[in-house]
XYZ file of C-alpha atoms in Angstrom:
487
model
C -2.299 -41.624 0.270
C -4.046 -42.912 3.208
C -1.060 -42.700 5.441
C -0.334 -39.059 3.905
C -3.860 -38.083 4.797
C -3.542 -40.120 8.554
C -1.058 -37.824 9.535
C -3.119 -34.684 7.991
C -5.844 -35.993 9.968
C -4.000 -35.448 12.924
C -3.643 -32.081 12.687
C -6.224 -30.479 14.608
C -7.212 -26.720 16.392
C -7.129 -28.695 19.693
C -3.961 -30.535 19.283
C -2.416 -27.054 18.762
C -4.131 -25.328 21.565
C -3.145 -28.653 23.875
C 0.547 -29.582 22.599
C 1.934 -27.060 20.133
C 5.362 -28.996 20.088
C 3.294 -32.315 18.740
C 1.819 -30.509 16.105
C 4.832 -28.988 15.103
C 6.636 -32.505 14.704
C 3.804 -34.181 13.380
C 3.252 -31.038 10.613
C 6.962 -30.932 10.176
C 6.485 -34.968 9.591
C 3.860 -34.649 6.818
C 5.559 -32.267 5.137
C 8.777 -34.438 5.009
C 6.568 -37.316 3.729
C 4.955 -35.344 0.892
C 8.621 -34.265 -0.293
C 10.188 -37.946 -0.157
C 8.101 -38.185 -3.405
C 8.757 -36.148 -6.219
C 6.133 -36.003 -8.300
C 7.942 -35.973 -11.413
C 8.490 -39.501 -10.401
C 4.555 -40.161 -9.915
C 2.092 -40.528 -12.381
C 0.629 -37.217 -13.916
C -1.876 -35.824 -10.860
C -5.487 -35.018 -12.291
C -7.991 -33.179 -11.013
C -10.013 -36.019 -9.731
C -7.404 -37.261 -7.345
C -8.431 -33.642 -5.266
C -11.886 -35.294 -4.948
C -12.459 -36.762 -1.446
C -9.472 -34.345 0.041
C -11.009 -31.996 2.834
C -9.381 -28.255 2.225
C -9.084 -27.891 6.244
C -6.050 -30.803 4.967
C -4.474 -28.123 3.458
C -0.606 -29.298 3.365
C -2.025 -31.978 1.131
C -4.557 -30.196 -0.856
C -1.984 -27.760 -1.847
C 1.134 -30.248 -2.382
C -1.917 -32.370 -4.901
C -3.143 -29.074 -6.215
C 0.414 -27.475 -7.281
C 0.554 -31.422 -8.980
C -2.049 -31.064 -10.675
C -1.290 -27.512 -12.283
C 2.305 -28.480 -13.363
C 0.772 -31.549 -14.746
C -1.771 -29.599 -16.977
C 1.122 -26.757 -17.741
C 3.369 -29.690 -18.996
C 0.319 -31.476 -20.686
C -0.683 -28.383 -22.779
C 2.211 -26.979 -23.452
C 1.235 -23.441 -22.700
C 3.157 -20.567 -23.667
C 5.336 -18.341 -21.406
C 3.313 -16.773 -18.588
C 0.460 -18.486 -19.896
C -2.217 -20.692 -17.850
C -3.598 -24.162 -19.096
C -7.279 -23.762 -19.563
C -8.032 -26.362 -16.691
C -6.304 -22.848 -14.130
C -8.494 -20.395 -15.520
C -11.951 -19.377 -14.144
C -14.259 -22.596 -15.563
C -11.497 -25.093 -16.055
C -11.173 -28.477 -14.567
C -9.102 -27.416 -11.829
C -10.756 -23.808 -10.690
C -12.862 -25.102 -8.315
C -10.383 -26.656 -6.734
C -8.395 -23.272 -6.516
C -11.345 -21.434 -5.619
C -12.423 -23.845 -2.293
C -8.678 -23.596 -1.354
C -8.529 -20.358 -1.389
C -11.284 -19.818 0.679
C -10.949 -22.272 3.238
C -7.174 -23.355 3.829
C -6.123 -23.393 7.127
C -4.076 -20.628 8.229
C -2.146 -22.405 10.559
C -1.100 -25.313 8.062
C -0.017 -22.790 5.357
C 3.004 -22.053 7.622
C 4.267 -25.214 6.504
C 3.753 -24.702 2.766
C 3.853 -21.325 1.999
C 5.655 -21.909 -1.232
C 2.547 -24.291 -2.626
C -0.060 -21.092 -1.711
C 2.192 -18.659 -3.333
C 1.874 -20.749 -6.371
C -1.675 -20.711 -6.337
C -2.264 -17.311 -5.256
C 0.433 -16.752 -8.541
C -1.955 -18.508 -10.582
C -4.829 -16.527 -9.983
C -3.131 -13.174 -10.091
C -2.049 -14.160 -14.139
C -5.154 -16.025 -15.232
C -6.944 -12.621 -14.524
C -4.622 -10.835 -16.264
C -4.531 -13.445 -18.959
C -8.330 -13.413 -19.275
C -9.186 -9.814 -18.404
C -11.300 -11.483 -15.978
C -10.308 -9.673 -12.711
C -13.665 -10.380 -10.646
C -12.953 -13.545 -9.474
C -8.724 -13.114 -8.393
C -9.641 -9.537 -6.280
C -12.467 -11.954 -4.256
C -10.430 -14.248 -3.172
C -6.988 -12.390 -2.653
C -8.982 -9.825 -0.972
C -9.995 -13.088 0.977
C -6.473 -14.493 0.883
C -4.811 -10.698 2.646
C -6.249 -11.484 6.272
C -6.940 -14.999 6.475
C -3.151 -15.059 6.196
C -3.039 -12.189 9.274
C -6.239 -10.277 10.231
C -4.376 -7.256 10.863
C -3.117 -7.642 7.548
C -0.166 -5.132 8.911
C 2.504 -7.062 7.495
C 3.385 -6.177 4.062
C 3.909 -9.518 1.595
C 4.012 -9.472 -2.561
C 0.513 -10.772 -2.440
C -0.735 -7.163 -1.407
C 1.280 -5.842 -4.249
C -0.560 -8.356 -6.546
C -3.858 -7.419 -5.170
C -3.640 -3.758 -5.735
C -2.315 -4.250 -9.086
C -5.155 -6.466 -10.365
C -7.551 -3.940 -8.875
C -6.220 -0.919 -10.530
C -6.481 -3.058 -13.369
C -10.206 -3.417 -12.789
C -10.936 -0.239 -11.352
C -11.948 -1.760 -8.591
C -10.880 0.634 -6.156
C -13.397 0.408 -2.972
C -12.136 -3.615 -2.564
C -8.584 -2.136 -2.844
C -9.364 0.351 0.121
C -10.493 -2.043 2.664
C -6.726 -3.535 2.515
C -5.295 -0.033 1.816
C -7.308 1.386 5.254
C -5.661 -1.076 7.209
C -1.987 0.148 8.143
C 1.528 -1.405 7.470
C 3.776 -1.729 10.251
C 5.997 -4.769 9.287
C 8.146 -5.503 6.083
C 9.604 -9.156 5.946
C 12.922 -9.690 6.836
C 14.956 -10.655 4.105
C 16.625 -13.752 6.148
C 15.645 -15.319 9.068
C 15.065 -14.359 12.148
C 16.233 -16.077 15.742
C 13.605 -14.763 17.343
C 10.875 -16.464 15.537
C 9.693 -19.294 17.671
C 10.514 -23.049 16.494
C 7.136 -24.030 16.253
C 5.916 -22.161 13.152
C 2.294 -23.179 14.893
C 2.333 -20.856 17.622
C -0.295 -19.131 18.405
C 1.152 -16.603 20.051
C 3.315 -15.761 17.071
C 2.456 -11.746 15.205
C 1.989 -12.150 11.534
C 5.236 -10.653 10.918
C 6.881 -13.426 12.304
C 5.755 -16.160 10.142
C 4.821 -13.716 6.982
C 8.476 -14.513 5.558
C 10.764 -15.459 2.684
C 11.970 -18.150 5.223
C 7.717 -19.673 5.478
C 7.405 -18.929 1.523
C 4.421 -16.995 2.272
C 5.879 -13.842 0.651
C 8.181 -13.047 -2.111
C 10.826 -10.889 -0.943
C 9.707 -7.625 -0.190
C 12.248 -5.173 -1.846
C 12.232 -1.442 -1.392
C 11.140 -1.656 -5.376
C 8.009 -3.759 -3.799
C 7.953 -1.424 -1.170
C 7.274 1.806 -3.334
C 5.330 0.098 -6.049
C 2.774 -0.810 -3.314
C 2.444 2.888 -2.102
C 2.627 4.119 -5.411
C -0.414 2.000 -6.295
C -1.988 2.738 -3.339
C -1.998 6.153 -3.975
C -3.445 5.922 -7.376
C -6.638 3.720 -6.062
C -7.124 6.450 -3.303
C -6.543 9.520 -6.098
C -9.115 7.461 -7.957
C -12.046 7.561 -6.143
C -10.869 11.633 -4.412
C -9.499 10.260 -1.362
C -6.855 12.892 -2.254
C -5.637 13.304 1.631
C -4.783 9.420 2.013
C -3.249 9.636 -1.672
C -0.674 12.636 -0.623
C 0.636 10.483 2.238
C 0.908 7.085 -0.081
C 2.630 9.437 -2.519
C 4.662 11.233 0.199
C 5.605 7.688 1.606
C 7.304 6.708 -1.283
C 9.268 10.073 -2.044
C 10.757 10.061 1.300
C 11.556 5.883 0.817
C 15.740 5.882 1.926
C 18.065 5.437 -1.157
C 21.781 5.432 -2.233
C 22.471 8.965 -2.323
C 22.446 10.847 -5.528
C 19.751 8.199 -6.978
C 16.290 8.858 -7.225
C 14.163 5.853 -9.045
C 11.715 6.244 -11.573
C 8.985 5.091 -9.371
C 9.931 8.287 -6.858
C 9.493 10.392 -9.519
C 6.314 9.314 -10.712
C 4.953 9.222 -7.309
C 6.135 13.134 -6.663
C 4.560 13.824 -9.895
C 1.070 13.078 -8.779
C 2.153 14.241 -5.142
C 2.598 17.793 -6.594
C -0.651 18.046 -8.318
C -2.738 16.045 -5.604
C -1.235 18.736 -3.265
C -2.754 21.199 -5.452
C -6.000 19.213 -5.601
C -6.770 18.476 -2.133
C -6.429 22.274 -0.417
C -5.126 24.846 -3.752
C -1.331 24.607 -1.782
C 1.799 24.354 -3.923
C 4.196 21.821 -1.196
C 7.284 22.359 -0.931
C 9.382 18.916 -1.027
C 8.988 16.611 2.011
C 11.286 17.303 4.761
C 12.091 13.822 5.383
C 12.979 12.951 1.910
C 17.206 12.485 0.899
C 17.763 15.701 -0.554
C 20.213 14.805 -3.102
C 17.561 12.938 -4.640
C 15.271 15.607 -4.778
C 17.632 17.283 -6.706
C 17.318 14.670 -9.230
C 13.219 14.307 -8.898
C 12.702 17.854 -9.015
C 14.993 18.515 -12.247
C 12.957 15.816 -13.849
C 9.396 17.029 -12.525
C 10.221 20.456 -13.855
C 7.047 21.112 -15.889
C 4.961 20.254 -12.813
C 6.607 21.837 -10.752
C 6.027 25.142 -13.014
C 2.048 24.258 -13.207
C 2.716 24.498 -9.426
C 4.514 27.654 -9.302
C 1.042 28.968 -11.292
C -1.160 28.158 -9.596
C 0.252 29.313 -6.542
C 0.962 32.697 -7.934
C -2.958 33.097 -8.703
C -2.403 34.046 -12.162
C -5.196 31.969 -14.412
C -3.481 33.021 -17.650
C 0.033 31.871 -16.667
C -1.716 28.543 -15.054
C -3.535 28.220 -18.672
C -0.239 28.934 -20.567
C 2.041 25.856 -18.360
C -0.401 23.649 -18.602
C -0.711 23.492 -22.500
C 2.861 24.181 -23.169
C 3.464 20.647 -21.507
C 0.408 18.682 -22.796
C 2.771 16.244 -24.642
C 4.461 15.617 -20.670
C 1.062 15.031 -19.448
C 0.084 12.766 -22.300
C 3.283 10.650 -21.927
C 3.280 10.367 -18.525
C -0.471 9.391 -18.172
C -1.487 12.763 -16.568
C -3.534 14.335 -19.110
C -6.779 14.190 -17.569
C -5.208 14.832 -13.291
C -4.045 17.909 -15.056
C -7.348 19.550 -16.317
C -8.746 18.504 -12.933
C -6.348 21.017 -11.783
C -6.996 23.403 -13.680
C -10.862 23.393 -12.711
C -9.667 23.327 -8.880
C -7.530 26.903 -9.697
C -10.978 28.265 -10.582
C -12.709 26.428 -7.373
C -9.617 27.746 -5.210
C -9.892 31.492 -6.193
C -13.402 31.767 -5.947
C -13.034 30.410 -2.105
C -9.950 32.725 -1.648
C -12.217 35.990 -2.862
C -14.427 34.911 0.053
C -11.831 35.675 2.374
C -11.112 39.663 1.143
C -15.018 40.098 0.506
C -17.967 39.649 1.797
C -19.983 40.287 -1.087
C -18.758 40.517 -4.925
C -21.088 41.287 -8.555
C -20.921 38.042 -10.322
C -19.259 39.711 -13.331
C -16.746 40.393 -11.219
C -15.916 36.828 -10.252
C -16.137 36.204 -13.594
C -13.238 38.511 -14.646
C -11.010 37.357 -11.539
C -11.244 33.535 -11.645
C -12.946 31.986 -15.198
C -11.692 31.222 -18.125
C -14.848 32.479 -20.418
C -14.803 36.311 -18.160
C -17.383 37.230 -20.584
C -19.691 34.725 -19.811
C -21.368 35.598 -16.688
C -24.439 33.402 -16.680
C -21.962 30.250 -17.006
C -20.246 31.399 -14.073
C -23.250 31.567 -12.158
C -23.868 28.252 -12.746
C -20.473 26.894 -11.905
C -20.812 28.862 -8.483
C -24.041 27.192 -7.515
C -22.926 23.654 -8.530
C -20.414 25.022 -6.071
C -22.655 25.629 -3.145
C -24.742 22.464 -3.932
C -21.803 20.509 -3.217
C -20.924 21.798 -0.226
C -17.505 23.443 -1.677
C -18.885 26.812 -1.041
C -21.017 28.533 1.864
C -22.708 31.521 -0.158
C -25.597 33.279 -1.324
C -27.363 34.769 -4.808
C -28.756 38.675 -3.924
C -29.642 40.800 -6.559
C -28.520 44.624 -6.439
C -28.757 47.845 -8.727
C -25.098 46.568 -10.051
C -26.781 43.447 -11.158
C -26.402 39.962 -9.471
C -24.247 39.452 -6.563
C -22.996 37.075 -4.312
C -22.422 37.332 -0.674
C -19.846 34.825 1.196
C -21.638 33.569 4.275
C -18.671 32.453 7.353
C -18.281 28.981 7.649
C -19.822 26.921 9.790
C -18.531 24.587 12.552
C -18.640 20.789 12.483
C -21.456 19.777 14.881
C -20.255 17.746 18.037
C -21.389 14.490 17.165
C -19.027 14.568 14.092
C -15.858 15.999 16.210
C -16.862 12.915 18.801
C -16.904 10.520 16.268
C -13.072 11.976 14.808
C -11.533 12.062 17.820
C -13.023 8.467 19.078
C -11.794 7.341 15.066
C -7.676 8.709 15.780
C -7.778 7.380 19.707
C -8.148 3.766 18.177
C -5.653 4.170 15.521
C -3.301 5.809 18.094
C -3.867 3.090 20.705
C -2.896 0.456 17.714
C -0.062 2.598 16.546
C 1.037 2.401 20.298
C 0.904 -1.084 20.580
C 2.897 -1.868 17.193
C 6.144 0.804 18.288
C 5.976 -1.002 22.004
C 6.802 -4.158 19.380
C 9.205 -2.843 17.359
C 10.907 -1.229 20.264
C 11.129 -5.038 21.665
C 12.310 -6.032 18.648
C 15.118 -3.714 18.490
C 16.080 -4.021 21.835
C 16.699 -8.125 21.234
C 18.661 -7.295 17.962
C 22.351 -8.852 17.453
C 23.121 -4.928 16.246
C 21.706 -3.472 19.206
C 23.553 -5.671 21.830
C 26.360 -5.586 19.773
C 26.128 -1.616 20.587
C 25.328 -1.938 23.884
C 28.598 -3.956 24.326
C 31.090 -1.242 22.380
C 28.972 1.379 24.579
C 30.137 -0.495 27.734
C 33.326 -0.593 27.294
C 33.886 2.827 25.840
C 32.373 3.854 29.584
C 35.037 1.226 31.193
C 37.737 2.593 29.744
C 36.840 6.279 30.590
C 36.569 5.437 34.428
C 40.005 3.895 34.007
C 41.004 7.192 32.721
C 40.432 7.363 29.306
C 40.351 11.156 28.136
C 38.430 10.379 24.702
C 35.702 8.066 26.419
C 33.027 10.628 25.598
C 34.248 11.181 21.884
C 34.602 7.432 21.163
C 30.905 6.782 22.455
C 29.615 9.729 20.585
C 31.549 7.806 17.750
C 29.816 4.486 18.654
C 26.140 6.692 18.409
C 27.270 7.685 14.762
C 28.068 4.044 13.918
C 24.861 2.759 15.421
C 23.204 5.292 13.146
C 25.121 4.149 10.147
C 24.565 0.596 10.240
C 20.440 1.385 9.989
């Protein structure tokens, strides 16, 4: 232990900053130590031998700590997928978890990314195991950009998060890692570009955020859409319906084999439809960038919604009425009861705002007869209108005439500068970061083996045309299909 915890020791902020090749070979030694002893061949590790161990040590803390949790696993003989009491929140070993999760060096974890994945695994089904989700969404939420402050790299812990705060309906922690954008997926094998010296400080998150560190699971385009699809629930959870569409939208337009369409796609085009309908009373047409032979398959399947759609656009309350409870048992089933009535109340929300824009002033009873579903009841349409106006949804007025109680529309007024500042300030930041990530990728791409490889057919398709070559042009318009192909 005390030579394990010598070279630990050793590793220090300023021996990276001063010799990142040293602390390379001396991390790279540790970790070689810790593995010449299986611990099946030690004696059972306890909580108590963590005692004494500082987390910033964290190749060692986490090779003990993994120890110690297959040691109480294998001593209680829990079920399958089930946690020893000494995991869970109050057992012997939590606090240990907890501390390490909150303080492990980011650097170190390069080295043992498998031993935090464990841990962070833990967590993720104690909660779930306990139905105590308040203490796992602290510390991933924690967890998400110690690993990478960008957090723009997309690993299975951000799937885990998002799931355990659905869960717990905790959707504004969710949002924080949701608001910050994705511009990296982990490569499924390794990459020669990444630098030898997982310790660099130089290196993007995406480089070290890999199957190859253990710091992620593989990322798989099933990963890929759950994430978005759960994304776009927490954001259609708390009426954040415009960053909802494009979670939704994201993962109907996600590439697939042609003629297949997953079940995830068309759950998420499900709620895209209606959120659609939510957000400005439009009925979308299918994204333009999704594969339209699996549309074909989505849109056969989402059939009922999209006749709820087809409603609602055509302004017809009675139709709307008549779709939407011939297809209650869809709704029911598919967990979409209660986003449909909110429709239904936006129809009513929708036509009142569209009479605005024929009229300028309209008798109540009228507006009654034209958008609610009690026409007879005038007074509970009056009411529904100002709740209207107190919310800001409307910009009108009560008058009273001979023809009884009217209401005039009053034109809409301008957002005041300070707001349009503070909007266009808001997208110049996220355009000069979306700027900066495509100059990256663009690098990237231009040091792949499949773009050089192109390059290289390209050249000599143009070597053999100055030689003469009569289908030079064809064969490099050939090359730009293969290129095209092989992404």
């Amino acid at each position: 232990m005390e030579k394990l915890l010598e070279l630990s020791a050793a590793l220090t902020p300023t021996l990276q900053a001063q010799d990142e090749d040293e602390y390379d070979r001396k991390a790279q030694a540790l970790v070689s130590a810790l593995n010449k002893h299986p611990w099946q061949d030690q004696p059972a590790v306890k909580d108590e031998d963590l005692d004494g161990i500082p987390y910033s040590d964290t190749i060692v803390v986490l090779y003990f700590l993994v120890a110690a949790i297959e040691a109480a696993s294998a001593g209680e003989k829990a079920a399958s997928r089930q946690l020893p009491t000494a995991v869970l929140p109050g057992g012997s070993l939590w606090g240990h978890i907890t501390q390490c999760l909150l303080e492990f060096d980011p650097v170190q974890v390069r080295y043992c990314g498998s031993y935090l994945l464990k841990v962070i695994d833990c967590v993720a089904v104690g909660a779930e195991q306990t139905e105590d989700y308040v203490p796992a969404i602290q510390l991933l939420h924690h967890v998400i950009p110690r690993l990478d402050d960008t957090s723009s790299t997309l690993t299975s812990t951000h799937r885990t998060f998002l799931r355990i705060c659905l869960l717990a309906h905790a959707y504004s922690q969710a949002i924080d890692i949701l608001e910050r954008p994705i511009y990296h997926v982990p490569l499924s094998q390794n990459d020669p570009q990444i630098s030898a010296n997982l310790c660099s400080a130089s290196q993007p998150g995406w480089k070290y955020l890999s199957t190859a560190t253990g710091l992620t699971q593989p990322v798989t385009s099933r990963t890929f859409m759950e994430y978005y699809l759960l994304g776009g629930l927490c954001y259609m959870a708390i009426g954040q319906y415009r960053e909802a569409l494009f979670f939704f939208e994201i993962v109907v337009s996600t590439p697939t084999v042609p003629n297949v369409a997953s079940l995830i796609m068309i759950e998420a085009y499900k709620k895209w439809l209606l959120v659609g309908l939510l957000l400005d009373g439009v009925a979308r047409t299918a994204p333009k960038t999704a594969s339209s032979s699996a549309m074909r398959y989505i849109r056969a399947i989402a059939r009922p919604y999209e006749c709820v759609a087809e409603a609602f656009k055509a302004n017809d309350i009675e139709r709307l009425r008549e779709e939407i409870e011939a297809g209650v048992g869809v709704w029911q089933e598919d967990g979409n009861y209660g986003l449909m009535g909110e429709v239904f109340q936006t129809y009513r929300k929708y036509s009142i705002r569209r009479i605005g824009k024929t009229f300028e002033a309209l008798p109540i009873a009228d507006i009654a007869a034209r958008t609610s579903p009690y026409p007879d009841n005038i007074d509970e349409t009056k009411a529904y209108i100002e709740t209207m106006i107190l919310k800001g949804e409307l910009d009108a007025v009560f008058m009273s005439s001979g023809k009884g109680d009217m209401l005039r529309f009053l034109p809409e007024t301008p957002k005041a500068e300070a707001q349009v500042v503070s909007l266009l300030a808001s997208r110049t930041q996220e355009l000069a970061g979306l700027l900066a990530q495509v100059k990256d990728s663009e690098h990237r791409l231009g040091m792949s083996k499949e773009y050089i490889d192109y390059l290289k057919k390209l050249k000599k398709m143009k070597d053999d045309d100055k030689k003469g070559s009569s289908s030079g042009k064809a064969r490099a318009d050939d090359v730009d299909e293969d290129m095209m192909d092989e992404y």
